[in-house]
Amino acid sequence: PAGLRREVLKLCAEERYEGFGPPLLAEELEKQGMVVDHDTVRRWLLAAGQRTTRRRRQQHRQWRERKPCFGAMVQMDGSHHDWFEGRRAKCVLMVMVDDATNRIRARFFEQETTRASYDVLEDWVRQHGLPGSLYVDRDSIYRCEGQASVAEQLAGQERQTQFGRAMAQLGVELILAHSPQAKGRVERMNGVLQDRLVKALRLAGISDLESANRFLEETYLGEFNRRFGRVAASPLDAHRGIPRNLDEVLSWEEPRVVQRDWTVGCEGKWYQLDRQHEALSLAGRQVVVRTLRDGGVQLVYRAKKLKWKELPSRP
């Protein structure tokens, strides 16, 4: 009916629906009791001059078959975008998407850092378990640019970032993509979220990270996964159990040599090892200084946690 068409075009012209594509507009119209197919909405907008079309240049890509099982491979990426449309500073949405089912987890952070990667991965692991592999880009968080030391080369080892070291300890294969298109699953998901999630945050009146993450967890992700999820080719779940030391693995570890006075220096701080470890003859040996995400520090020698006290200044 002409009246319905006028009402739809008037609603689509409202400022709060700026940038909405026809499928998303059709969903919003349905919520308001107006059921119109998205192709019809597109034709009406084109005829009214409220929408234009553009042809994109195509580039050949090689199709890759999805993994058969949920958890066999999960793609992870940080999506940098003006998620709040100027209502606050730009930030990053860390997104994880399962290759077999399109199931996602996402969380907002100020920046894409090792800490952000640890936190969003922990969210996934706590809910589903450890995935078989993790597909990421070649960011410095995941790929070490420096050349391996002589000792590492003799041992046949490559240099690892903190994130790479943690994945090796967890037994999760870390796969580095050679191009954005190689991890197309998560890249396309980022595009969908930059369209839909931005507008959902606008309609919900959300302008801060804490509220946005609560909105994701309590409202948005469940509905999103129901709408865009798919059934895996195999009913098997490839996830493994949650390790008890997950918090300790998702940390920062630095090897340091114990001085002759049984002190250890790291990141401008100095630690005095306790006398009870005298039988280990630690002077001149290498220990690991582990910094946890909650700020706690552990000194470890051959999987044994050592007792220590922090010194007020360098001895």
Short mmCIF file of C-alpha atoms in Angstrom, two decimals, residues 53-240:
data_model
loop_
_atom_site.label_atom_id
_atom_site.label_comp_id
_atom_site.label_asym_id
_atom_site.label_seq_id
_atom_site.Cartn_x
_atom_site.Cartn_y
_atom_site.Cartn_z
CA THR A 53 24.49 1.57 -5.48
CA ARG A 54 28.17 1.14 -6.23
CA ARG A 55 30.12 -1.59 -8.00
CA ARG A 56 33.16 -2.91 -6.19
CA ARG A 57 36.30 -4.09 -7.96
CA GLN A 58 36.68 -7.84 -7.61
CA GLN A 59 39.84 -9.79 -6.90
CA HIS A 60 40.23 -13.54 -7.28
CA ARG A 61 40.41 -15.53 -4.04
CA GLN A 62 40.83 -19.23 -3.36
CA TRP A 63 37.96 -20.75 -1.38
CA ARG A 64 38.86 -22.68 1.78
CA GLU A 65 36.58 -25.31 3.26
CA ARG A 66 35.38 -24.74 6.81
CA LYS A 67 36.74 -26.89 9.61
CA PRO A 68 34.33 -29.75 10.33
CA CYS A 69 34.14 -29.46 14.14
CA PHE A 70 33.30 -26.72 16.61
CA GLY A 71 36.56 -25.67 18.26
CA ALA A 72 38.92 -27.15 15.64
CA MET A 73 40.00 -23.62 14.65
CA VAL A 74 39.00 -20.24 16.02
CA GLN A 75 39.91 -16.96 14.30
CA MET A 76 40.76 -13.91 16.40
CA ASP A 77 41.20 -10.28 15.38
CA GLY A 78 41.03 -6.77 16.78
CA SER A 79 38.57 -4.50 14.95
CA HIS A 80 39.59 -0.83 15.23
CA HIS A 81 36.60 1.40 14.55
CA ASP A 82 34.63 4.40 15.77
CA TRP A 83 32.20 2.07 17.50
CA PHE A 84 30.40 4.85 19.39
CA GLU A 85 30.16 7.28 16.46
CA GLY A 86 32.02 10.07 18.24
CA ARG A 87 30.21 9.70 21.58
CA ARG A 88 33.57 8.66 23.04
CA ALA A 89 37.09 7.98 21.74
CA LYS A 90 37.77 5.21 19.26
CA CYS A 91 38.48 1.76 20.69
CA VAL A 92 38.96 -1.84 19.57
CA LEU A 93 36.57 -4.78 19.60
CA MET A 94 38.43 -8.07 20.08
CA VAL A 95 36.49 -10.68 18.13
CA MET A 96 36.78 -14.48 18.18
CA VAL A 97 34.78 -16.52 15.64
CA ASP A 98 34.64 -20.30 15.32
CA ASP A 99 35.50 -21.44 11.81
CA ALA A 100 32.94 -24.26 11.71
CA THR A 101 29.88 -22.62 13.27
CA ASN A 102 30.36 -18.82 13.04
CA ARG A 103 29.83 -18.65 16.82
CA ILE A 104 31.49 -15.52 18.22
CA ARG A 105 32.75 -13.96 21.43
CA ALA A 106 33.62 -10.27 21.54
CA ARG A 107 34.73 -7.64 24.04
CA PHE A 108 35.65 -3.96 23.88
CA PHE A 109 39.08 -2.67 24.94
CA GLU A 110 40.84 0.67 24.69
CA GLN A 111 43.66 -0.84 22.59
CA GLU A 112 44.67 -4.12 20.96
CA THR A 113 47.30 -5.45 23.35
CA THR A 114 48.59 -8.75 24.66
CA ARG A 115 46.42 -8.21 27.74
CA ALA A 116 43.32 -7.71 25.58
CA SER A 117 44.12 -10.89 23.62
CA TYR A 118 44.61 -12.82 26.85
CA ASP A 119 41.32 -11.58 28.31
CA VAL A 120 39.11 -12.33 25.29
CA LEU A 121 40.76 -15.74 24.87
CA GLU A 122 40.08 -16.52 28.52
CA ASP A 123 36.40 -15.60 27.98
CA TRP A 124 36.25 -18.16 25.18
CA VAL A 125 38.14 -20.87 27.09
CA ARG A 126 36.05 -20.46 30.25
CA GLN A 127 32.88 -20.92 28.19
CA HIS A 128 33.91 -23.56 25.62
CA GLY A 129 37.38 -24.94 26.46
CA LEU A 130 40.71 -24.79 24.61
CA PRO A 131 40.42 -24.68 20.79
CA GLY A 132 42.67 -26.84 18.63
CA SER A 133 44.18 -23.86 16.79
CA LEU A 134 44.01 -20.09 16.74
CA TYR A 135 44.16 -18.17 13.43
CA VAL A 136 45.50 -14.61 13.83
CA ASP A 137 47.17 -11.87 11.78
CA ARG A 138 50.88 -11.09 11.80
CA ASP A 139 50.64 -8.36 14.43
CA SER A 140 53.59 -7.98 16.79
CA ILE A 141 51.38 -9.39 19.58
CA TYR A 142 51.46 -12.77 17.86
CA ARG A 143 54.62 -12.68 15.72
CA CYS A 144 58.12 -11.92 16.98
CA GLU A 145 60.00 -9.69 14.53
CA GLY A 146 63.47 -10.19 16.00
CA GLN A 147 65.91 -12.90 14.96
CA ALA A 148 66.39 -15.92 17.21
CA SER A 149 69.44 -15.92 19.49
CA VAL A 150 72.35 -18.29 18.87
CA ALA A 151 71.15 -20.57 21.67
CA GLU A 152 67.63 -20.63 20.22
CA GLN A 153 68.96 -21.37 16.74
CA LEU A 154 71.11 -24.24 18.03
CA ALA A 155 68.05 -25.63 19.83
CA GLY A 156 65.99 -25.31 16.65
CA GLN A 157 63.62 -22.80 18.28
CA GLU A 158 62.07 -19.61 16.92
CA ARG A 159 61.60 -16.48 18.98
CA GLN A 160 58.15 -16.19 20.51
CA THR A 161 56.02 -13.36 21.74
CA GLN A 162 54.43 -13.68 25.16
CA PHE A 163 51.18 -14.70 23.47
CA GLY A 164 52.97 -17.28 21.32
CA ARG A 165 54.72 -18.71 24.36
CA ALA A 166 51.39 -19.01 26.19
CA MET A 167 49.75 -20.82 23.25
CA ALA A 168 52.69 -23.25 23.06
CA GLN A 169 52.28 -24.03 26.77
CA LEU A 170 48.54 -24.58 26.32
CA GLY A 171 49.05 -26.78 23.27
CA VAL A 172 47.06 -24.45 20.98
CA GLU A 173 48.47 -24.20 17.45
CA LEU A 174 49.02 -20.56 16.51
CA ILE A 175 48.50 -19.97 12.78
CA LEU A 176 49.66 -16.65 11.30
CA ALA A 177 47.68 -15.38 8.31
CA HIS A 178 49.61 -13.93 5.38
CA SER A 179 46.84 -11.49 4.41
CA PRO A 180 43.55 -10.11 5.78
CA GLN A 181 41.71 -12.18 3.17
CA ALA A 182 43.28 -15.38 4.51
CA LYS A 183 41.32 -14.95 7.75
CA GLY A 184 38.24 -13.88 5.84
CA ARG A 185 35.81 -15.41 8.34
CA VAL A 186 36.67 -12.98 11.12
CA GLU A 187 37.26 -10.08 8.70
CA ARG A 188 33.72 -10.47 7.32
CA MET A 189 32.38 -10.79 10.84
CA ASN A 190 34.11 -7.51 11.72
CA GLY A 191 32.30 -5.87 8.79
CA VAL A 192 28.94 -7.22 9.94
CA LEU A 193 29.56 -5.99 13.50
CA GLN A 194 30.76 -2.57 12.33
CA ASP A 195 27.41 -2.24 10.59
CA ARG A 196 25.00 -3.86 13.05
CA LEU A 197 26.63 -3.44 16.45
CA VAL A 198 27.34 0.28 15.92
CA LYS A 199 23.65 0.87 15.26
CA ALA A 200 22.56 -1.36 18.15
CA LEU A 201 24.74 0.69 20.51
CA ARG A 202 23.23 3.87 19.07
CA LEU A 203 19.65 2.68 19.60
CA ALA A 204 20.50 1.48 23.13
CA GLY A 205 22.06 4.87 23.96
CA ILE A 206 25.38 3.31 25.09
CA SER A 207 28.50 5.49 25.14
CA ASP A 208 30.99 3.76 27.48
CA LEU A 209 32.98 0.53 27.38
CA GLU A 210 31.63 -0.97 30.60
CA SER A 211 28.00 -0.63 29.49
CA ALA A 212 28.88 -1.82 25.98
CA ASN A 213 30.55 -5.00 27.27
CA ARG A 214 27.60 -5.68 29.55
CA PHE A 215 25.25 -5.17 26.57
CA LEU A 216 27.32 -7.62 24.51
CA GLU A 217 27.28 -10.27 27.22
CA GLU A 218 23.69 -9.98 28.40
CA THR A 219 21.82 -9.05 25.23
CA TYR A 220 23.63 -8.88 21.93
CA LEU A 221 25.89 -11.93 21.49
CA GLY A 222 23.25 -14.53 22.27
CA GLU A 223 20.83 -13.11 19.71
CA PHE A 224 23.64 -12.58 17.18
CA ASN A 225 24.83 -16.19 17.46
CA ARG A 226 21.29 -17.51 17.03
CA ARG A 227 20.81 -15.43 13.90
CA PHE A 228 24.18 -15.96 12.18
CA GLY A 229 25.37 -19.29 13.63
CA ARG A 230 25.40 -22.43 11.53
CA VAL A 231 25.52 -26.16 12.19
CA ALA A 232 29.00 -27.72 11.94
CA ALA A 233 29.55 -30.58 9.51
CA SER A 234 30.46 -32.85 12.44
CA PRO A 235 28.65 -32.96 15.82
CA LEU A 236 31.98 -33.48 17.63
CA ASP A 237 33.35 -30.71 19.84
CA ALA A 238 37.12 -30.33 19.38
CA HIS A 239 37.63 -28.17 22.48
CA ARG A 240 39.79 -29.51 25.30
#
